[in-house]
Amino acid sequence: MARHQDPQPDTVLFEFVYQGAFVRVSAIDPQTNTEVRMVGDPNLSRESLKAAALRKLIWVMRRDGKLR
């Protein structure tokens, strides 16, 4: 199923897993079941990490043709 517009941060599910010197962030679009993961600096704010994960999610969805 393709979306007609970019997913908004309040509709995306985020998961943060802190592991020592890094944090793994997962972003999931529940409408298309698209998931991305990224690794970030644990000293960054959650909002910065969310924004980066959301940008990656949108990029992957466009690449895979899930956004029109």
mmCIF file of N, CA and C in Angstrom, residues 13-56:
data_model
loop_
_atom_site.group_PDB
_atom_site.id
_atom_site.type_symbol
_atom_site.label_atom_id
_atom_site.label_comp_id
_atom_site.label_asym_id
_atom_site.label_seq_id
_atom_site.Cartn_x
_atom_site.Cartn_y
_atom_site.Cartn_z
ATOM 1 N N LEU A 13 6.295 5.051 14.648
ATOM 2 C CA LEU A 13 6.715 4.436 15.905
ATOM 3 C C LEU A 13 8.235 4.495 15.994
ATOM 4 N N PHE A 14 8.756 4.952 17.137
ATOM 5 C CA PHE A 14 10.198 5.047 17.345
ATOM 6 C C PHE A 14 10.594 4.163 18.519
ATOM 7 N N GLU A 15 11.758 3.528 18.396
ATOM 8 C CA GLU A 15 12.306 2.714 19.480
ATOM 9 C C GLU A 15 13.759 3.126 19.669
ATOM 10 N N PHE A 16 14.159 3.341 20.922
ATOM 11 C CA PHE A 16 15.526 3.727 21.257
ATOM 12 C C PHE A 16 16.139 2.641 22.125
ATOM 13 N N VAL A 17 17.301 2.136 21.705
ATOM 14 C CA VAL A 17 18.019 1.128 22.487
ATOM 15 C C VAL A 17 19.423 1.674 22.731
ATOM 16 N N TYR A 18 19.707 2.019 23.992
ATOM 17 C CA TYR A 18 21.013 2.556 24.350
ATOM 18 C C TYR A 18 21.950 1.405 24.665
ATOM 19 N N GLN A 19 23.123 1.414 23.993
ATOM 20 C CA GLN A 19 24.104 0.352 24.182
ATOM 21 C C GLN A 19 25.488 0.975 24.310
ATOM 22 N N GLY A 20 25.814 1.438 25.494
ATOM 23 C CA GLY A 20 27.136 2.001 25.740
ATOM 24 C C GLY A 20 27.390 3.281 24.970
ATOM 25 N N ALA A 21 28.308 3.197 23.994
ATOM 26 C CA ALA A 21 28.761 4.381 23.268
ATOM 27 C C ALA A 21 27.852 4.764 22.108
ATOM 28 N N PHE A 22 26.741 4.075 21.914
ATOM 29 C CA PHE A 22 25.835 4.420 20.818
ATOM 30 C C PHE A 22 24.397 4.105 21.200
ATOM 31 N N VAL A 23 23.479 4.638 20.409
ATOM 32 C CA VAL A 23 22.054 4.350 20.574
ATOM 33 C C VAL A 23 21.529 3.888 19.219
ATOM 34 N N ARG A 24 20.754 2.808 19.227
ATOM 35 C CA ARG A 24 20.139 2.315 17.995
ATOM 36 C C ARG A 24 18.704 2.824 17.963
ATOM 37 N N VAL A 25 18.336 3.480 16.878
ATOM 38 C CA VAL A 25 16.998 4.043 16.728
ATOM 39 C C VAL A 25 16.292 3.313 15.591
ATOM 40 N N SER A 26 15.097 2.810 15.870
ATOM 41 C CA SER A 26 14.254 2.196 14.846
ATOM 42 C C SER A 26 13.070 3.117 14.608
ATOM 43 N N ALA A 27 12.687 3.266 13.341
ATOM 44 C CA ALA A 27 11.506 4.046 12.967
ATOM 45 C C ALA A 27 10.631 3.159 12.093
ATOM 46 N N ILE A 28 9.353 3.062 12.440
ATOM 47 C CA ILE A 28 8.431 2.174 11.737
ATOM 48 C C ILE A 28 7.202 2.965 11.308
ATOM 49 N N ASP A 29 6.860 2.849 10.019
ATOM 50 C CA ASP A 29 5.615 3.421 9.513
ATOM 51 C C ASP A 29 4.570 2.315 9.568
ATOM 52 N N PRO A 30 3.580 2.406 10.457
ATOM 53 C CA PRO A 30 2.609 1.320 10.606
ATOM 54 C C PRO A 30 1.689 1.132 9.404
ATOM 55 N N GLN A 31 1.524 2.150 8.576
ATOM 56 C CA GLN A 31 0.632 2.031 7.428
ATOM 57 C C GLN A 31 1.239 1.148 6.333
ATOM 58 N N THR A 32 2.561 1.253 6.131
ATOM 59 C CA THR A 32 3.218 0.473 5.075
ATOM 60 C C THR A 32 4.097 -0.642 5.635
ATOM 61 N N ASN A 33 4.220 -0.710 6.958
ATOM 62 C CA ASN A 33 5.092 -1.685 7.629
ATOM 63 C C ASN A 33 6.550 -1.545 7.210
ATOM 64 N N THR A 34 6.964 -0.338 6.909
ATOM 65 C CA THR A 34 8.353 -0.065 6.556
ATOM 66 C C THR A 34 9.118 0.263 7.827
ATOM 67 N N GLU A 35 10.297 -0.359 7.991
ATOM 68 C CA GLU A 35 11.117 -0.129 9.176
ATOM 69 C C GLU A 35 12.535 0.201 8.750
ATOM 70 N N VAL A 36 13.135 1.179 9.427
ATOM 71 C CA VAL A 36 14.546 1.500 9.231
ATOM 72 C C VAL A 36 15.211 1.543 10.593
ATOM 73 N N ARG A 37 16.516 1.326 10.577
ATOM 74 C CA ARG A 37 17.309 1.429 11.802
ATOM 75 C C ARG A 37 18.521 2.275 11.514
ATOM 76 N N MET A 38 18.956 2.980 12.529
ATOM 77 C CA MET A 38 20.165 3.785 12.421
ATOM 78 C C MET A 38 20.868 3.789 13.764
ATOM 79 N N VAL A 39 22.130 4.128 13.740
ATOM 80 C CA VAL A 39 22.934 4.221 14.954
ATOM 81 C C VAL A 39 23.310 5.680 15.133
ATOM 82 N N GLY A 40 23.198 6.160 16.365
ATOM 83 C CA GLY A 40 23.502 7.554 16.630
ATOM 84 C C GLY A 40 24.283 7.744 17.914
ATOM 85 N N ASP A 41 24.645 8.982 18.159
ATOM 86 C CA ASP A 41 25.376 9.382 19.353
ATOM 87 C C ASP A 41 24.392 9.501 20.516
ATOM 88 N N PRO A 42 24.636 8.801 21.623
ATOM 89 C CA PRO A 42 23.696 8.873 22.743
ATOM 90 C C PRO A 42 23.653 10.243 23.422
ATOM 91 N N ASN A 43 24.606 11.121 23.099
ATOM 92 C CA ASN A 43 24.603 12.464 23.679
ATOM 93 C C ASN A 43 23.662 13.419 22.945
ATOM 94 N N LEU A 44 23.177 13.011 21.767
ATOM 95 C CA LEU A 44 22.224 13.846 21.031
ATOM 96 C C LEU A 44 20.845 13.750 21.675
ATOM 97 N N SER A 45 20.028 14.750 21.444
ATOM 98 C CA SER A 45 18.670 14.730 21.993
ATOM 99 C C SER A 45 17.828 13.703 21.250
ATOM 100 N N ARG A 46 16.781 13.234 21.910
ATOM 101 C CA ARG A 46 15.864 12.284 21.267
ATOM 102 C C ARG A 46 15.212 12.907 20.043
ATOM 103 N N GLU A 47 14.919 14.191 20.098
ATOM 104 C CA GLU A 47 14.299 14.868 18.956
ATOM 105 C C GLU A 47 15.230 14.869 17.745
ATOM 106 N N SER A 48 16.520 15.082 17.964
ATOM 107 C CA SER A 48 17.481 15.039 16.857
ATOM 108 C C SER A 48 17.570 13.641 16.267
ATOM 109 N N LEU A 49 17.595 12.641 17.132
ATOM 110 C CA LEU A 49 17.660 11.255 16.665
ATOM 111 C C LEU A 49 16.383 10.870 15.923
ATOM 112 N N LYS A 50 15.233 11.319 16.438
ATOM 113 C CA LYS A 50 13.957 11.048 15.759
ATOM 114 C C LYS A 50 13.936 11.681 14.373
ATOM 115 N N ALA A 51 14.403 12.923 14.281
ATOM 116 C CA ALA A 51 14.402 13.625 12.997
ATOM 117 C C ALA A 51 15.275 12.895 11.978
ATOM 118 N N ALA A 52 16.439 12.424 12.405
ATOM 119 C CA ALA A 52 17.329 11.699 11.494
ATOM 120 C C ALA A 52 16.701 10.382 11.057
ATOM 121 N N ALA A 53 16.087 9.661 11.991
ATOM 122 C CA ALA A 53 15.444 8.386 11.657
ATOM 123 C C ALA A 53 14.249 8.611 10.729
ATOM 124 N N LEU A 54 13.496 9.680 10.950
ATOM 125 C CA LEU A 54 12.353 9.984 10.086
ATOM 126 C C LEU A 54 12.814 10.320 8.669
ATOM 127 N N ARG A 55 13.912 11.099 8.546
ATOM 128 C CA ARG A 55 14.456 11.402 7.212
ATOM 129 C C ARG A 55 14.854 10.123 6.490
ATOM 130 N N LYS A 56 15.487 9.204 7.215
ATOM 131 C CA LYS A 56 15.889 7.942 6.596
ATOM 132 C C LYS A 56 14.665 7.124 6.196
#
